[in-house]
Amino acid sequence: MTDAQRTAPAARPPVVLDLDASVPPLAGECRLPLAPWQEAIRFGCGLRRMRAFAAALGARMPAFATHGTVFLGSGDFHHLSAPLVARCIAAGGFTAAWPLRLVVLDNHPDNMRFPFGIHCGSWVRHVALLPQVAHVHVAGITSADIGRGHAWENYLAPLRAGKLSYWSCGVDTGWARWLGLGRAFRTFASGDALVAALCEQLAADRQPTYLSIDKDAFAPDVVRTNWDQGLLRADHADAVIAALRGTLAGSDVTGEVSSYRYRTAWKRWLSAGDGQQTTVAPDDLARWQAEQGAFNRRLLAQLAG
């Protein structure tokens, strides 16, 4: 790890990808106005469009070694973690022999089938299969996305390859054992038990790590998002960050709350099928975004250590 990377990502100024005006102001931020891209990439897009966005973003981002945590906006943009991870790999010189680990806090596996390119629920597959990535841990899942009824929707390749692990609570994942994938599924009775086991593994196996936080992993009384939410508490995030202290090579945060109506019919259809809440009353939106801002400041303080 380079000297620049040994500095905790949030000890440097955060970057806000301002696609949906959902991220409240952050001290010392570098805010990139990207609203013209919102409809094109929100929720999902083709791979060609993602490559175009990644190139445009790369031309505008500050040098990797000079900035900290990247805030993506709504969880609809979690697939933007994919080009950010690629940027971290390039900047850090990670290789198959010296790979990068990913830890993702999320209520969903983000490893679901999506035949149209890449979207906020499929990006993990694209990253997990990179040779420069050692392993991806997706922790905090309570969504039925990894249950028996949705088993067929999960990409199996990264699970079979030993590149991806699901850490969940309250989901019946017995189907995985029938397919010989049991080692990729860690199930727990509570969030406390899940986080304790995850922190123990992270602390014991110290290696360069990229941390991606989707705030839908947290209970609604912690912070509100546009998606169905999990059960993690704020102190669970503190514990995970503490376990990773000294190993963070990069980080991002998503799961802000915003109100939006897709202009594209297929996005409206897919979003509705996923049970997403895309319309929020103005009073609720203002209150929830203020709470999000406070939580973001807490995360940055913890990341700065």
C-alpha positions as a Markdown table, in Angstrom:
| # | Residue | x | y | z |
|---|---|---|---|---|
| 1 | Met | 0.0 | 0.0 | 0.0 |
| 2 | Thr | 1.4 | 3.4 | -0.9 |
| 3 | Asp | 1.9 | 6.2 | 1.6 |
| 4 | Ala | -1.1 | 8.0 | 0.2 |
| 5 | Gln | -3.3 | 5.0 | 0.7 |
| 6 | Arg | -2.1 | 4.6 | 4.3 |
| 7 | Thr | -3.9 | 7.8 | 5.1 |
| 8 | Ala | -7.6 | 6.9 | 5.9 |
| 9 | Pro | -9.7 | 7.8 | 2.9 |
| 10 | Ala | -12.0 | 10.1 | 4.9 |
| 11 | Ala | -9.0 | 12.0 | 6.4 |
| 12 | Arg | -8.8 | 13.6 | 3.0 |
| 13 | Pro | -11.7 | 15.8 | 1.5 |
| 14 | Pro | -14.7 | 13.8 | 0.4 |
| 15 | Val | -16.0 | 13.8 | -3.1 |
| 16 | Val | -19.7 | 14.2 | -3.9 |
| 17 | Leu | -21.0 | 12.9 | -7.2 |
| 18 | Asp | -24.0 | 15.3 | -7.4 |
| 19 | Leu | -26.3 | 13.4 | -9.6 |
| 20 | Asp | -29.6 | 13.8 | -7.7 |
| 21 | Ala | -29.0 | 16.7 | -5.3 |
| 22 | Ser | -29.5 | 14.3 | -2.4 |
| 23 | Val | -26.2 | 14.6 | -0.5 |
| 24 | Pro | -26.2 | 17.4 | 2.1 |
| 25 | Pro | -23.1 | 19.6 | 2.2 |
| 26 | Leu | -20.0 | 18.1 | 3.8 |
| 27 | Ala | -17.0 | 19.9 | 5.2 |
| 28 | Gly | -14.2 | 20.4 | 2.7 |
| 29 | Glu | -16.1 | 18.6 | 0.0 |
| 30 | Cys | -15.3 | 18.5 | -3.7 |
| 31 | Arg | -18.7 | 18.4 | -5.4 |
| 32 | Leu | -19.0 | 17.4 | -9.0 |
| 33 | Pro | -22.2 | 18.6 | -10.8 |
| 34 | Leu | -23.4 | 15.5 | -12.7 |
| 35 | Ala | -27.1 | 16.0 | -12.9 |
| 36 | Pro | -27.3 | 15.7 | -16.8 |
| 37 | Trp | -26.2 | 12.0 | -16.3 |
| 38 | Gln | -29.0 | 11.2 | -13.9 |
| 39 | Glu | -31.6 | 9.7 | -16.1 |
| 40 | Ala | -29.1 | 7.9 | -18.3 |
| 41 | Ile | -27.4 | 5.9 | -15.5 |
| 42 | Arg | -29.9 | 6.0 | -12.5 |
| 43 | Phe | -30.9 | 2.5 | -11.5 |
| 44 | Gly | -29.0 | 0.9 | -14.4 |
| 45 | Cys | -27.6 | 1.4 | -17.9 |
| 46 | Gly | -25.8 | -0.5 | -20.7 |
| 47 | Leu | -22.2 | -1.2 | -20.4 |
| 48 | Arg | -21.3 | 1.2 | -23.2 |
| 49 | Arg | -23.0 | 4.0 | -21.4 |
| 50 | Met | -21.3 | 3.1 | -18.1 |
| 51 | Arg | -17.9 | 3.2 | -19.9 |
| 52 | Ala | -18.8 | 6.7 | -21.2 |
| 53 | Phe | -19.7 | 7.8 | -17.7 |
| 54 | Ala | -16.6 | 6.3 | -16.2 |
| 55 | Ala | -14.5 | 8.2 | -18.7 |
| 56 | Ala | -16.3 | 11.5 | -18.1 |
| 57 | Leu | -16.0 | 11.0 | -14.3 |
| 58 | Gly | -12.3 | 10.1 | -14.5 |
| 59 | Ala | -11.6 | 13.4 | -16.4 |
| 60 | Arg | -13.3 | 15.4 | -13.6 |
| 61 | Met | -12.3 | 13.6 | -10.4 |
| 62 | Pro | -9.4 | 15.0 | -8.3 |
| 63 | Ala | -6.2 | 12.8 | -8.2 |
| 64 | Phe | -6.9 | 9.6 | -6.3 |
| 65 | Ala | -4.3 | 10.2 | -3.6 |
| 66 | Thr | -5.8 | 13.7 | -2.8 |
| 67 | His | -9.4 | 12.8 | -2.0 |
| 68 | Gly | -11.3 | 10.7 | 0.5 |
| 69 | Thr | -14.6 | 8.9 | 0.6 |
| 70 | Val | -16.9 | 9.3 | -2.5 |
| 71 | Phe | -20.6 | 9.9 | -1.9 |
| 72 | Leu | -22.8 | 8.6 | -4.8 |
| 73 | Gly | -26.2 | 9.8 | -3.8 |
| 74 | Ser | -29.3 | 7.5 | -3.9 |
| 75 | Gly | -28.7 | 3.8 | -3.7 |
| 76 | Asp | -30.0 | 3.8 | -7.3 |
| 77 | Phe | -26.3 | 4.7 | -8.1 |
| 78 | His | -24.6 | 1.9 | -6.3 |
| 79 | His | -23.3 | 0.5 | -9.5 |
| 80 | Leu | -21.0 | 3.5 | -9.8 |
| 81 | Ser | -18.9 | 1.7 | -7.2 |
| 82 | Ala | -17.7 | -0.5 | -10.1 |
| 83 | Pro | -15.7 | 2.2 | -11.9 |
| 84 | Leu | -14.6 | 3.6 | -8.5 |
| 85 | Val | -13.2 | 0.2 | -7.5 |
| 86 | Ala | -11.5 | 0.0 | -10.9 |
| 87 | Arg | -10.0 | 3.4 | -10.3 |
| 88 | Cys | -8.7 | 2.3 | -6.9 |
| 89 | Ile | -7.2 | -0.8 | -8.4 |
| 90 | Ala | -5.3 | 1.2 | -11.0 |
| 91 | Ala | -4.1 | 3.9 | -8.6 |
| 92 | Gly | -3.0 | 1.3 | -6.0 |
| 93 | Gly | -1.3 | -1.0 | -8.5 |
| 94 | Phe | -3.3 | -4.0 | -7.3 |
| 95 | Thr | -2.8 | -7.2 | -9.2 |
| 96 | Ala | -3.9 | -10.9 | -9.1 |
| 97 | Ala | -0.8 | -11.5 | -6.9 |
| 98 | Trp | -1.5 | -8.5 | -4.6 |
| 99 | Pro | -5.3 | -8.1 | -4.8 |
| 100 | Leu | -7.8 | -5.8 | -3.2 |
| 101 | Arg | -10.6 | -7.0 | -0.9 |
| 102 | Leu | -14.1 | -5.4 | -0.9 |
| 103 | Val | -16.4 | -5.1 | 2.1 |
| 104 | Val | -19.9 | -4.0 | 1.2 |
| 105 | Leu | -22.5 | -3.1 | 3.8 |
| 106 | Asp | -25.8 | -3.6 | 2.1 |
| 107 | Asn | -29.3 | -5.0 | 2.6 |
| 108 | His | -29.1 | -6.6 | -0.8 |
| 109 | Pro | -26.6 | -8.9 | -2.5 |
| 110 | Asp | -26.2 | -6.6 | -5.5 |
| 111 | Asn | -25.3 | -9.8 | -7.4 |
| 112 | Met | -28.6 | -10.2 | -9.2 |
| 113 | Arg | -29.2 | -11.1 | -12.9 |
| 114 | Phe | -29.5 | -8.0 | -15.1 |
| 115 | Pro | -29.4 | -8.7 | -18.9 |
| 116 | Phe | -29.3 | -5.0 | -20.0 |
| 117 | Gly | -25.8 | -4.1 | -18.8 |
| 118 | Ile | -25.1 | -3.1 | -15.2 |
| 119 | His | -27.4 | -1.8 | -12.5 |
| 120 | Cys | -27.5 | -1.0 | -8.8 |
| 121 | Gly | -28.4 | -4.7 | -8.0 |
| 122 | Ser | -25.8 | -6.4 | -10.2 |
| 123 | Trp | -22.5 | -4.5 | -9.9 |
| 124 | Val | -21.0 | -6.9 | -7.4 |
| 125 | Arg | -20.7 | -9.6 | -10.0 |
| 126 | His | -18.7 | -7.4 | -12.3 |
| 127 | Val | -16.3 | -6.5 | -9.5 |
| 128 | Ala | -16.0 | -9.9 | -7.8 |
| 129 | Leu | -14.8 | -11.6 | -11.0 |
| 130 | Leu | -11.9 | -9.1 | -11.5 |
| 131 | Pro | -8.6 | -10.9 | -11.1 |
| 132 | Gln | -7.3 | -8.0 | -9.0 |
| 133 | Val | -10.1 | -8.5 | -6.4 |
| 134 | Ala | -9.4 | -11.1 | -3.8 |
| 135 | His | -12.9 | -11.4 | -2.3 |
| 136 | Val | -16.1 | -9.5 | -1.8 |
| 137 | His | -18.0 | -9.7 | 1.5 |
| 138 | Val | -21.6 | -8.3 | 1.3 |
| 139 | Ala | -22.7 | -8.0 | 4.8 |
| 140 | Gly | -26.0 | -6.9 | 6.4 |
| 141 | Ile | -28.4 | -8.7 | 4.0 |
| 142 | Thr | -32.0 | -9.2 | 5.3 |
| 143 | Ser | -33.5 | -9.0 | 1.8 |
| 144 | Ala | -35.3 | -12.0 | 0.3 |
| 145 | Asp | -33.0 | -11.6 | -2.7 |
| 146 | Ile | -30.9 | -14.4 | -1.4 |
| 147 | Gly | -33.8 | -16.6 | -0.3 |
| 148 | Arg | -35.1 | -19.7 | -2.0 |
| 149 | Gly | -37.7 | -17.8 | -4.0 |
| 150 | His | -35.0 | -15.6 | -5.7 |
| 151 | Ala | -32.2 | -18.1 | -5.8 |
| 152 | Trp | -32.3 | -18.3 | -9.6 |
| 153 | Glu | -31.7 | -14.6 | -9.9 |
| 154 | Asn | -28.4 | -14.7 | -8.2 |
| 155 | Tyr | -25.3 | -14.9 | -10.3 |
| 156 | Leu | -23.6 | -18.2 | -9.2 |
| 157 | Ala | -20.2 | -17.8 | -10.8 |
| 158 | Pro | -18.6 | -15.5 | -8.1 |
| 159 | Leu | -20.1 | -17.7 | -5.4 |
| 160 | Arg | -18.8 | -20.9 | -7.0 |
| 161 | Ala | -15.4 | -19.3 | -7.6 |
| 162 | Gly | -15.0 | -18.5 | -3.9 |
| 163 | Lys | -14.9 | -14.8 | -4.7 |
| 164 | Leu | -18.1 | -13.7 | -2.9 |
| 165 | Ser | -19.6 | -14.2 | 0.5 |
| 166 | Tyr | -23.1 | -13.2 | 1.7 |
| 167 | Trp | -23.5 | -12.3 | 5.4 |
| 168 | Ser | -27.2 | -12.3 | 6.3 |
| 169 | Cys | -29.8 | -12.3 | 9.1 |
| 170 | Gly | -33.3 | -13.8 | 9.0 |
| 171 | Val | -33.1 | -15.3 | 5.4 |
| 172 | Asp | -33.6 | -19.0 | 4.7 |
| 173 | Thr | -30.6 | -19.7 | 2.4 |
| 174 | Gly | -30.8 | -23.5 | 2.7 |
| 175 | Trp | -30.9 | -23.7 | -1.1 |
| 176 | Ala | -27.2 | -22.8 | -1.3 |
| 177 | Arg | -26.2 | -26.1 | 0.5 |
| 178 | Trp | -28.0 | -28.1 | -2.2 |
| 179 | Leu | -25.8 | -26.4 | -4.8 |
| 180 | Gly | -22.6 | -26.8 | -2.9 |
| 181 | Leu | -22.4 | -23.1 | -2.1 |
| 182 | Gly | -22.9 | -23.3 | 1.6 |
| 183 | Arg | -19.4 | -21.8 | 2.4 |
| 184 | Ala | -20.4 | -18.6 | 0.6 |
| 185 | Phe | -23.4 | -18.0 | 2.9 |
| 186 | Arg | -23.0 | -16.9 | 6.5 |
| 187 | Thr | -26.2 | -16.6 | 8.4 |
| 188 | Phe | -26.7 | -15.1 | 11.9 |
| 189 | Ala | -29.4 | -14.7 | 14.5 |
| 190 | Ser | -28.8 | -11.0 | 14.9 |
| 191 | Gly | -27.0 | -8.0 | 13.6 |
| 192 | Asp | -24.7 | -8.0 | 16.7 |
| 193 | Ala | -23.6 | -11.6 | 16.0 |
| 194 | Leu | -23.1 | -10.8 | 12.2 |
| 195 | Val | -21.0 | -7.8 | 12.9 |
| 196 | Ala | -18.9 | -9.4 | 15.6 |
| 197 | Ala | -18.0 | -12.3 | 13.3 |
| 198 | Leu | -17.3 | -10.0 | 10.4 |
| 199 | Cys | -15.0 | -7.8 | 12.5 |
| 200 | Glu | -13.2 | -10.8 | 13.9 |
| 201 | Gln | -12.5 | -12.0 | 10.3 |
| 202 | Leu | -11.5 | -8.6 | 9.0 |
| 203 | Ala | -9.2 | -7.9 | 12.0 |
| 204 | Ala | -7.5 | -11.4 | 11.7 |
| 205 | Asp | -7.0 | -11.1 | 7.9 |
| 206 | Arg | -5.6 | -7.6 | 7.3 |
| 207 | Gln | -5.2 | -6.7 | 3.7 |
| 208 | Pro | -5.9 | -3.7 | 1.5 |
| 209 | Thr | -9.7 | -3.1 | 1.5 |
| 210 | Tyr | -12.2 | -1.0 | -0.4 |
| 211 | Leu | -15.3 | -0.3 | 1.7 |
| 212 | Ser | -18.7 | 0.5 | 0.1 |
| 213 | Ile | -21.6 | 1.4 | 2.4 |
| 214 | Asp | -25.2 | 1.4 | 1.2 |
| 215 | Lys | -27.2 | 2.9 | 4.0 |
| 216 | Asp | -30.2 | 0.6 | 3.2 |
| 217 | Ala | -28.3 | -1.9 | 5.3 |
| 218 | Phe | -29.3 | 0.2 | 8.4 |
| 219 | Ala | -32.7 | 0.1 | 10.2 |
| 220 | Pro | -35.2 | 2.8 | 9.2 |
| 221 | Asp | -34.9 | 4.5 | 12.6 |
| 222 | Val | -31.2 | 5.0 | 12.0 |
| 223 | Val | -31.6 | 6.6 | 8.6 |
| 224 | Arg | -34.2 | 6.5 | 5.8 |
| 225 | Thr | -33.5 | 5.5 | 2.2 |
| 226 | Asn | -35.5 | 4.8 | -1.0 |
| 227 | Trp | -35.2 | 1.0 | -0.6 |
| 228 | Asp | -36.3 | -1.7 | 1.8 |
| 229 | Gln | -33.9 | -1.6 | 4.7 |
| 230 | Gly | -32.0 | -4.0 | 7.0 |
| 231 | Leu | -31.3 | -4.0 | 10.7 |
| 232 | Leu | -27.8 | -2.7 | 11.3 |
| 233 | Arg | -27.2 | 0.1 | 13.8 |
| 234 | Ala | -24.9 | 3.0 | 13.7 |
| 235 | Asp | -22.5 | 1.4 | 16.1 |
| 236 | His | -22.2 | -1.6 | 13.7 |
| 237 | Ala | -20.8 | 0.7 | 11.1 |
| 238 | Asp | -18.4 | 2.1 | 13.7 |
| 239 | Ala | -17.2 | -1.5 | 14.5 |
| 240 | Val | -16.6 | -2.5 | 10.9 |
| 241 | Ile | -14.7 | 0.7 | 10.2 |
| 242 | Ala | -12.6 | 0.2 | 13.3 |
| 243 | Ala | -11.8 | -3.4 | 12.2 |
| 244 | Leu | -10.6 | -2.0 | 8.9 |
| 245 | Arg | -8.6 | 0.9 | 10.2 |
| 246 | Gly | -5.1 | 1.0 | 8.7 |
| 247 | Thr | -6.2 | -1.2 | 5.7 |
| 248 | Leu | -8.6 | 1.1 | 3.8 |
| 249 | Ala | -7.5 | 1.8 | 0.2 |
| 250 | Gly | -10.7 | 3.5 | -0.8 |
| 251 | Ser | -14.3 | 3.9 | 0.2 |
| 252 | Asp | -17.7 | 5.1 | -1.0 |
| 253 | Val | -21.1 | 5.8 | 0.5 |
| 254 | Thr | -24.5 | 5.5 | -1.1 |
| 255 | Gly | -28.1 | 5.2 | 0.0 |
| 256 | Glu | -29.2 | 8.9 | 0.2 |
| 257 | Val | -32.9 | 9.6 | -0.1 |
| 258 | Ser | -34.3 | 11.5 | -3.1 |
| 259 | Ser | -37.5 | 11.8 | -5.0 |
| 260 | Tyr | -37.5 | 11.0 | -8.7 |
| 261 | Arg | -39.7 | 9.7 | -11.5 |
| 262 | Tyr | -37.8 | 7.8 | -14.2 |
| 263 | Arg | -38.5 | 9.0 | -17.6 |
| 264 | Thr | -37.7 | 5.6 | -19.0 |
| 265 | Ala | -40.6 | 3.2 | -18.9 |
| 266 | Trp | -38.5 | 0.1 | -18.4 |
| 267 | Lys | -36.8 | 1.7 | -15.4 |
| 268 | Arg | -40.2 | 2.5 | -13.9 |
| 269 | Trp | -41.3 | -1.1 | -14.4 |
| 270 | Leu | -38.1 | -2.6 | -12.9 |
| 271 | Ser | -38.1 | -0.2 | -10.0 |
| 272 | Ala | -41.7 | -0.9 | -9.2 |
| 273 | Gly | -41.0 | -4.7 | -9.4 |
| 274 | Asp | -38.2 | -4.2 | -6.8 |
| 275 | Gly | -40.6 | -2.4 | -4.5 |
| 276 | Gln | -38.6 | 0.9 | -4.6 |
| 277 | Gln | -40.0 | 4.0 | -3.0 |
| 278 | Thr | -39.2 | 6.7 | -5.6 |
| 279 | Thr | -41.6 | 9.5 | -4.6 |
| 280 | Val | -41.2 | 11.1 | -1.2 |
| 281 | Ala | -43.3 | 13.9 | 0.3 |
| 282 | Pro | -41.4 | 17.2 | 0.4 |
| 283 | Asp | -41.6 | 17.5 | 4.3 |
| 284 | Asp | -40.4 | 13.9 | 4.7 |
| 285 | Leu | -37.7 | 14.4 | 2.2 |
| 286 | Ala | -36.2 | 17.5 | 3.9 |
| 287 | Arg | -36.3 | 15.8 | 7.3 |
| 288 | Trp | -34.8 | 12.5 | 6.1 |
| 289 | Gln | -32.0 | 14.3 | 4.1 |
| 290 | Ala | -31.1 | 16.3 | 7.3 |
| 291 | Glu | -30.8 | 13.0 | 9.2 |
| 292 | Gln | -28.8 | 11.6 | 6.3 |
| 293 | Gly | -26.4 | 14.5 | 6.6 |
| 294 | Ala | -25.8 | 13.9 | 10.3 |
| 295 | Phe | -25.2 | 10.2 | 9.6 |
| 296 | Asn | -22.7 | 11.0 | 6.8 |
| 297 | Arg | -20.8 | 13.2 | 9.1 |
| 298 | Arg | -20.6 | 10.4 | 11.7 |
| 299 | Leu | -19.4 | 8.0 | 9.0 |
| 300 | Leu | -16.7 | 10.4 | 7.9 |
| 301 | Ala | -15.5 | 11.0 | 11.5 |
| 302 | Gln | -15.2 | 7.2 | 12.0 |
| 303 | Leu | -13.4 | 6.7 | 8.7 |
| 304 | Ala | -11.0 | 9.5 | 9.6 |
| 305 | Gly | -10.3 | 7.6 | 12.8 |
